[in-house]
Amino acid sequence: MTPDTPTNPERIFLDGKTFIPAEQLPIPEWPCVVSERPQPTLTAKDDDLFLVTDTMGNISGCSLNDGNPSMGLFCCDTRFLSRLELQIEGRSPVLLSSTAEKGFSLSVLCTNPKIEERLRAETVGIRREIVLNGALFEEIEVANYSTTTVSFELTLSFDADFVDLFEVRGYDRDKQGRLLRLAEPIPEEGTFFAPDGVAPVQTQPPEFLTLAYQGLDGLVMESRIQFQHRQPDYFKGYTAVWRLELASHETQKLGYRMNMFTNNTSSSTVSAAFTLGQAKAAELMEEQHWVQQITRISSDKSIFNRVIERAEQDMYLLRQSFGKYKTVSAGVPWFSALFGRDSLITASQTLMLNSQIAKETLMLLAAYQGKNEDDWREEELGKILHELRLGEMARCQEIPHTPYYGTVDATPLWLMLYAEYYAWTHDGETLEQLWPNALAAMEWIDRNTKQTGYLTYYRKSKRGLDNQGWKDSGDCIVDRKGELANGPIALCEVQAYVYAAKMRLAEIARMKKRLDLSDRWQEEARNLKVRFNRDFWIEDQDFCALALDGNGKQVESITSNPGHCLHLGIFTPEKAYSVAERLRAPDMFNGWGIRTLSSLSPAYNPMGYHVGSVWPHDNALIAMGLRSLGLIDQALELFQGLFDMTQQQPYQRPPELFCGYERNGDNAPVQYPVACTPQAWATGSIFQLLQMIVNLVPDAQNNCLRIIDPALPESINRLSLHNLRVGPTILDLEFERSGSTTACRVAKKRGNLRVVIEA
């Protein structure tokens, strides 16, 4: 017993277990190896789990302020593992190679440093494999490559702080729950802590190691670690120690499985396998099933195919279960959650890939559609949510994300996707089921445009967002002087979304014999177009304002936002061409893509989140607009810049955003330090750009697919789409470029869809 250990520590009885508050129990540990600056990371994801480690596969930060704050194993917005550190004789191994290529797993190969005179450097090979499948699995193979027997201690240190993801992101909390450590073993579960909670070393190895936490809401969260293959020889606190003796060229295997529980129920929605091999097989089988359901896309260029294959795999990885539905989470690590705007845009981008994403996104968001008036959550009748969180801070009402509705554009985007999904699928059952939700969404728009004629936002919740469009950082809505605009704010692209929603829903209403609604929505859309072209147009700039402020004054900065309007038809033709030309000027187009804000603006910052950076999804939408205006060469130039950027990224994966620095010669695109990767609408932009070049226009209701003037870029000669679904028909399309002309042929068709190819 150590001198400062209380002789009668407080006992807490929960779910048949006895716990001691961690602050009353000194825990001896191996020392942390903490970096002074954020290090490169590896990321794995499986449904509602994601893991971020350093390139060694370690999580070595010991507190929120150490190491890389995004590291850890997270589930339901809670960090269930905040330390996972492999050491050999108390020292970090030497990294040889590592990869997260598979997406759901990490592989690391390392060796030993020189350890005094008894273990030469690079004698021992250590191979780590970590897999996620409803739980965390790790297997460690340790091999002796010397000609003599070697002996050493290998250790794995564990810890779990159970902090809320919003804490990791820097949100302050007045109070927190308390860490718990099991006071005594529970024979029926094999759960372990040192006897009476005081002994620093337990010589009889347990089957389980348990870390726990009781939140302010009373919920108890646990990380239960079960060792496999070979049990640790002993423990020091939460460090497992193996005393290994390996003959020449002998290999031994160690391993464990870590499950997460909330009030004795599995925290993950995925049923966990028992071994790493089973987990890996389950993941590969599910991924193969996904691949069989999607449109398979390939070209004659291998580097291009790697980008496409990575995007297909990442879209699979980003799928996440929410109750009985599965849609894409926004991005790892910060936004592995349900987002209205992000999910809707991604679902629209991927209709060519798999329309099921759109269907489940529509159904899920409709289930959460606003039913009350609540300023704290900014919920309103008919409104589509912004963000849903499941962590302790949300459960305790410290943040309004249960869900939070502070978004101005998710509701019209939902209506747009509702119409787009029907055009691709002719799914009348879903159309009919969601019609009441569509009416409620349109009524929300009408109520909120009644006063000014425009859809605006203004924060109501004290912990809500100041800016509620896609550019939602606090410093991005600036005028030509670089000064912040005052709300309520009417963003230009949001009005285009409203225009498109009304025009598209008018067609559906006419099909449903609701001529009253059809005529009204068309008339409202026409009136909106007239007012928009008058009120948003900056005459001396010959460009569209970013927004109108609370006084109806133009927010006159030159931004990428008007590019979202180009393919939606709200501009008059001459204004659309003027916007398209201005977006490609050198202060906007940096060679890789179009910046969020002109480099001539006083507020421009190439490293700013929304004030000078470049976002792939932003550019994909602009490319769609250029294509809709017949500016094919300009659209292909943007396409090529984005693909060139993506090819230079780790794993050929487009990041959420990158810095706005100019492309000069052979310089590489400059990474944004904390960009999410993989990220949903960045991944989706790959498919939207492919949709742009082949220019598919589905009309499943009338059993027709139009292919209008397809155009492959010069970097690709052939492109194939296999297993493309339009309505009930499945078809294969082949595109081939000859000079400046691209031909298309239907290679295979299962169904009676009429395909019309227009040059």
PDB file of N, CA, C and O in Angstrom, residues 150-186:
ATOM      1  N   VAL A 150      16.640 -14.449 -27.199  1.00  0.00           N
ATOM      2  CA  VAL A 150      16.575 -13.108 -26.610  1.00  0.00           C
ATOM      3  C   VAL A 150      15.451 -13.067 -25.588  1.00  0.00           C
ATOM      4  O   VAL A 150      14.450 -13.783 -25.710  1.00  0.00           O
ATOM      5  N   SER A 151      15.622 -12.233 -24.560  1.00  0.00           N
ATOM      6  CA  SER A 151      14.604 -12.047 -23.520  1.00  0.00           C
ATOM      7  C   SER A 151      14.376 -10.555 -23.321  1.00  0.00           C
ATOM      8  O   SER A 151      15.333  -9.765 -23.314  1.00  0.00           O
ATOM      9  N   PHE A 152      13.122 -10.166 -23.151  1.00  0.00           N
ATOM     10  CA  PHE A 152      12.795  -8.754 -22.950  1.00  0.00           C
ATOM     11  C   PHE A 152      11.344  -8.656 -22.486  1.00  0.00           C
ATOM     12  O   PHE A 152      10.589  -9.627 -22.565  1.00  0.00           O
ATOM     13  N   GLU A 153      10.963  -7.465 -22.006  1.00  0.00           N
ATOM     14  CA  GLU A 153       9.574  -7.192 -21.629  1.00  0.00           C
ATOM     15  C   GLU A 153       8.910  -6.347 -22.710  1.00  0.00           C
ATOM     16  O   GLU A 153       9.465  -5.342 -23.171  1.00  0.00           O
ATOM     17  N   LEU A 154       7.742  -6.784 -23.101  1.00  0.00           N
ATOM     18  CA  LEU A 154       6.901  -6.019 -24.023  1.00  0.00           C
ATOM     19  C   LEU A 154       5.679  -5.562 -23.252  1.00  0.00           C
ATOM     20  O   LEU A 154       5.079  -6.354 -22.512  1.00  0.00           O
ATOM     21  N   THR A 155       5.307  -4.298 -23.388  1.00  0.00           N
ATOM     22  CA  THR A 155       4.187  -3.765 -22.606  1.00  0.00           C
ATOM     23  C   THR A 155       3.179  -3.068 -23.503  1.00  0.00           C
ATOM     24  O   THR A 155       3.522  -2.501 -24.547  1.00  0.00           O
ATOM     25  N   LEU A 156       1.935  -3.123 -23.075  1.00  0.00           N
ATOM     26  CA  LEU A 156       0.844  -2.342 -23.674  1.00  0.00           C
ATOM     27  C   LEU A 156       0.186  -1.556 -22.555  1.00  0.00           C
ATOM     28  O   LEU A 156      -0.300  -2.144 -21.586  1.00  0.00           O
ATOM     29  N   SER A 157       0.175  -0.244 -22.679  1.00  0.00           N
ATOM     30  CA  SER A 157      -0.459   0.614 -21.669  1.00  0.00           C
ATOM     31  C   SER A 157      -1.800   1.100 -22.194  1.00  0.00           C
ATOM     32  O   SER A 157      -1.899   1.576 -23.326  1.00  0.00           O
ATOM     33  N   PHE A 158      -2.818   0.983 -21.352  1.00  0.00           N
ATOM     34  CA  PHE A 158      -4.173   1.382 -21.713  1.00  0.00           C
ATOM     35  C   PHE A 158      -4.657   2.491 -20.786  1.00  0.00           C
ATOM     36  O   PHE A 158      -4.278   2.552 -19.614  1.00  0.00           O
ATOM     37  N   ASP A 159      -5.515   3.341 -21.302  1.00  0.00           N
ATOM     38  CA  ASP A 159      -6.258   4.276 -20.456  1.00  0.00           C
ATOM     39  C   ASP A 159      -7.471   4.739 -21.238  1.00  0.00           C
ATOM     40  O   ASP A 159      -7.506   4.653 -22.485  1.00  0.00           O
ATOM     41  N   ALA A 160      -8.458   5.211 -20.512  1.00  0.00           N
ATOM     42  CA  ALA A 160      -9.679   5.736 -21.135  1.00  0.00           C
ATOM     43  C   ALA A 160     -10.158   6.918 -20.314  1.00  0.00           C
ATOM     44  O   ALA A 160     -10.393   6.777 -19.113  1.00  0.00           O
ATOM     45  N   ASP A 161     -10.251   8.092 -20.942  1.00  0.00           N
ATOM     46  CA  ASP A 161     -10.736   9.269 -20.208  1.00  0.00           C
ATOM     47  C   ASP A 161     -12.228   9.498 -20.404  1.00  0.00           C
ATOM     48  O   ASP A 161     -12.838  10.284 -19.696  1.00  0.00           O
ATOM     49  N   PHE A 162     -12.841   8.822 -21.395  1.00  0.00           N
ATOM     50  CA  PHE A 162     -14.284   8.886 -21.643  1.00  0.00           C
ATOM     51  C   PHE A 162     -14.765  10.322 -21.870  1.00  0.00           C
ATOM     52  O   PHE A 162     -15.912  10.650 -21.567  1.00  0.00           O
ATOM     53  N   VAL A 163     -13.909  11.176 -22.423  1.00  0.00           N
ATOM     54  CA  VAL A 163     -14.334  12.555 -22.647  1.00  0.00           C
ATOM     55  C   VAL A 163     -15.261  12.625 -23.852  1.00  0.00           C
ATOM     56  O   VAL A 163     -15.203  11.807 -24.774  1.00  0.00           O
ATOM     57  N   ASP A 164     -16.117  13.612 -23.829  1.00  0.00           N
ATOM     58  CA  ASP A 164     -17.013  13.901 -24.938  1.00  0.00           C
ATOM     59  C   ASP A 164     -16.201  14.475 -26.098  1.00  0.00           C
ATOM     60  O   ASP A 164     -15.242  15.215 -25.899  1.00  0.00           O
ATOM     61  N   LEU A 165     -16.596  14.135 -27.319  1.00  0.00           N
ATOM     62  CA  LEU A 165     -15.868  14.634 -28.488  1.00  0.00           C
ATOM     63  C   LEU A 165     -15.825  16.156 -28.521  1.00  0.00           C
ATOM     64  O   LEU A 165     -14.847  16.752 -28.986  1.00  0.00           O
ATOM     65  N   PHE A 166     -16.862  16.808 -28.003  1.00  0.00           N
ATOM     66  CA  PHE A 166     -16.852  18.272 -27.982  1.00  0.00           C
ATOM     67  C   PHE A 166     -15.791  18.793 -27.021  1.00  0.00           C
ATOM     68  O   PHE A 166     -15.231  19.867 -27.234  1.00  0.00           O
ATOM     69  N   GLU A 167     -15.501  18.052 -25.958  1.00  0.00           N
ATOM     70  CA  GLU A 167     -14.378  18.418 -25.090  1.00  0.00           C
ATOM     71  C   GLU A 167     -13.063  18.303 -25.846  1.00  0.00           C
ATOM     72  O   GLU A 167     -12.181  19.156 -25.724  1.00  0.00           O
ATOM     73  N   VAL A 168     -12.920  17.226 -26.599  1.00  0.00           N
ATOM     74  CA  VAL A 168     -11.703  17.043 -27.388  1.00  0.00           C
ATOM     75  C   VAL A 168     -11.527  18.211 -28.353  1.00  0.00           C
ATOM     76  O   VAL A 168     -10.408  18.674 -28.602  1.00  0.00           O
ATOM     77  N   ARG A 169     -12.636  18.708 -28.882  1.00  0.00           N
ATOM     78  CA  ARG A 169     -12.583  19.830 -29.827  1.00  0.00           C
ATOM     79  C   ARG A 169     -12.376  21.175 -29.135  1.00  0.00           C
ATOM     80  O   ARG A 169     -12.253  22.193 -29.805  1.00  0.00           O
ATOM     81  N   GLY A 170     -12.351  21.201 -27.803  1.00  0.00           N
ATOM     82  CA  GLY A 170     -12.018  22.428 -27.100  1.00  0.00           C
ATOM     83  C   GLY A 170     -13.144  23.078 -26.338  1.00  0.00           C
ATOM     84  O   GLY A 170     -12.963  24.168 -25.779  1.00  0.00           O
ATOM     85  N   TYR A 171     -14.322  22.453 -26.283  1.00  0.00           N
ATOM     86  CA  TYR A 171     -15.431  23.024 -25.524  1.00  0.00           C
ATOM     87  C   TYR A 171     -15.154  22.883 -24.022  1.00  0.00           C
ATOM     88  O   TYR A 171     -14.718  21.832 -23.554  1.00  0.00           O
ATOM     89  N   ASP A 172     -15.424  23.937 -23.277  1.00  0.00           N
ATOM     90  CA  ASP A 172     -15.229  23.913 -21.829  1.00  0.00           C
ATOM     91  C   ASP A 172     -16.440  23.295 -21.129  1.00  0.00           C
ATOM     92  O   ASP A 172     -17.576  23.429 -21.596  1.00  0.00           O
ATOM     93  N   ARG A 173     -16.171  22.638 -19.996  1.00  0.00           N
ATOM     94  CA  ARG A 173     -17.240  22.089 -19.168  1.00  0.00           C
ATOM     95  C   ARG A 173     -17.039  22.556 -17.738  1.00  0.00           C
ATOM     96  O   ARG A 173     -15.914  22.571 -17.233  1.00  0.00           O
ATOM     97  N   ASP A 174     -18.134  22.911 -17.080  1.00  0.00           N
ATOM     98  CA  ASP A 174     -18.061  23.317 -15.679  1.00  0.00           C
ATOM     99  C   ASP A 174     -17.860  22.119 -14.762  1.00  0.00           C
ATOM    100  O   ASP A 174     -17.160  22.201 -13.753  1.00  0.00           O
ATOM    101  N   LYS A 175     -18.488  21.008 -15.110  1.00  0.00           N
ATOM    102  CA  LYS A 175     -18.386  19.787 -14.294  1.00  0.00           C
ATOM    103  C   LYS A 175     -18.220  18.597 -15.215  1.00  0.00           C
ATOM    104  O   LYS A 175     -18.626  18.630 -16.374  1.00  0.00           O
ATOM    105  N   GLN A 176     -17.627  17.548 -14.671  1.00  0.00           N
ATOM    106  CA  GLN A 176     -17.500  16.295 -15.395  1.00  0.00           C
ATOM    107  C   GLN A 176     -17.923  15.155 -14.488  1.00  0.00           C
ATOM    108  O   GLN A 176     -18.020  15.323 -13.267  1.00  0.00           O
ATOM    109  N   GLY A 177     -18.165  14.017 -15.097  1.00  0.00           N
ATOM    110  CA  GLY A 177     -18.437  12.827 -14.307  1.00  0.00           C
ATOM    111  C   GLY A 177     -17.155  12.335 -13.670  1.00  0.00           C
ATOM    112  O   GLY A 177     -16.164  13.062 -13.574  1.00  0.00           O
ATOM    113  N   ARG A 178     -17.141  11.092 -13.215  1.00  0.00           N
ATOM    114  CA  ARG A 178     -15.942  10.620 -12.539  1.00  0.00           C
ATOM    115  C   ARG A 178     -15.485   9.283 -13.099  1.00  0.00           C
ATOM    116  O   ARG A 178     -16.282   8.398 -13.407  1.00  0.00           O
ATOM    117  N   LEU A 179     -14.160   9.201 -13.245  1.00  0.00           N
ATOM    118  CA  LEU A 179     -13.545   7.956 -13.657  1.00  0.00           C
ATOM    119  C   LEU A 179     -13.673   6.931 -12.537  1.00  0.00           C
ATOM    120  O   LEU A 179     -13.533   7.258 -11.359  1.00  0.00           O
ATOM    121  N   LEU A 180     -13.943   5.690 -12.910  1.00  0.00           N
ATOM    122  CA  LEU A 180     -14.102   4.606 -11.950  1.00  0.00           C
ATOM    123  C   LEU A 180     -13.140   3.484 -12.300  1.00  0.00           C
ATOM    124  O   LEU A 180     -12.841   3.248 -13.468  1.00  0.00           O
ATOM    125  N   ARG A 181     -12.689   2.784 -11.259  1.00  0.00           N
ATOM    126  CA  ARG A 181     -11.883   1.605 -11.487  1.00  0.00           C
ATOM    127  C   ARG A 181     -12.448   0.475 -10.620  1.00  0.00           C
ATOM    128  O   ARG A 181     -12.785   0.696  -9.458  1.00  0.00           O
ATOM    129  N   LEU A 182     -12.577  -0.693 -11.194  1.00  0.00           N
ATOM    130  CA  LEU A 182     -13.188  -1.806 -10.476  1.00  0.00           C
ATOM    131  C   LEU A 182     -12.385  -2.151  -9.224  1.00  0.00           C
ATOM    132  O   LEU A 182     -11.155  -2.234  -9.252  1.00  0.00           O
ATOM    133  N   ALA A 183     -13.096  -2.329  -8.112  1.00  0.00           N
ATOM    134  CA  ALA A 183     -12.439  -2.548  -6.824  1.00  0.00           C
ATOM    135  C   ALA A 183     -12.014  -3.996  -6.616  1.00  0.00           C
ATOM    136  O   ALA A 183     -11.092  -4.278  -5.874  1.00  0.00           O
ATOM    137  N   GLU A 184     -12.700  -4.925  -7.254  1.00  0.00           N
ATOM    138  CA  GLU A 184     -12.374  -6.330  -7.014  1.00  0.00           C
ATOM    139  C   GLU A 184     -12.874  -7.151  -8.193  1.00  0.00           C
ATOM    140  O   GLU A 184     -13.748  -6.707  -8.940  1.00  0.00           O
ATOM    141  N   PRO A 185     -12.302  -8.325  -8.404  1.00  0.00           N
ATOM    142  CA  PRO A 185     -12.714  -9.138  -9.545  1.00  0.00           C
ATOM    143  C   PRO A 185     -14.149  -9.628  -9.398  1.00  0.00           C
ATOM    144  O   PRO A 185     -14.648  -9.802  -8.295  1.00  0.00           O
ATOM    145  N   ILE A 186     -14.801  -9.797 -10.548  1.00  0.00           N
ATOM    146  CA  ILE A 186     -16.143 -10.372 -10.557  1.00  0.00           C
ATOM    147  C   ILE A 186     -16.027 -11.724 -11.254  1.00  0.00           C
ATOM    148  O   ILE A 186     -15.870 -11.778 -12.476  1.00  0.00           O
TER     149      ILE A 186
END
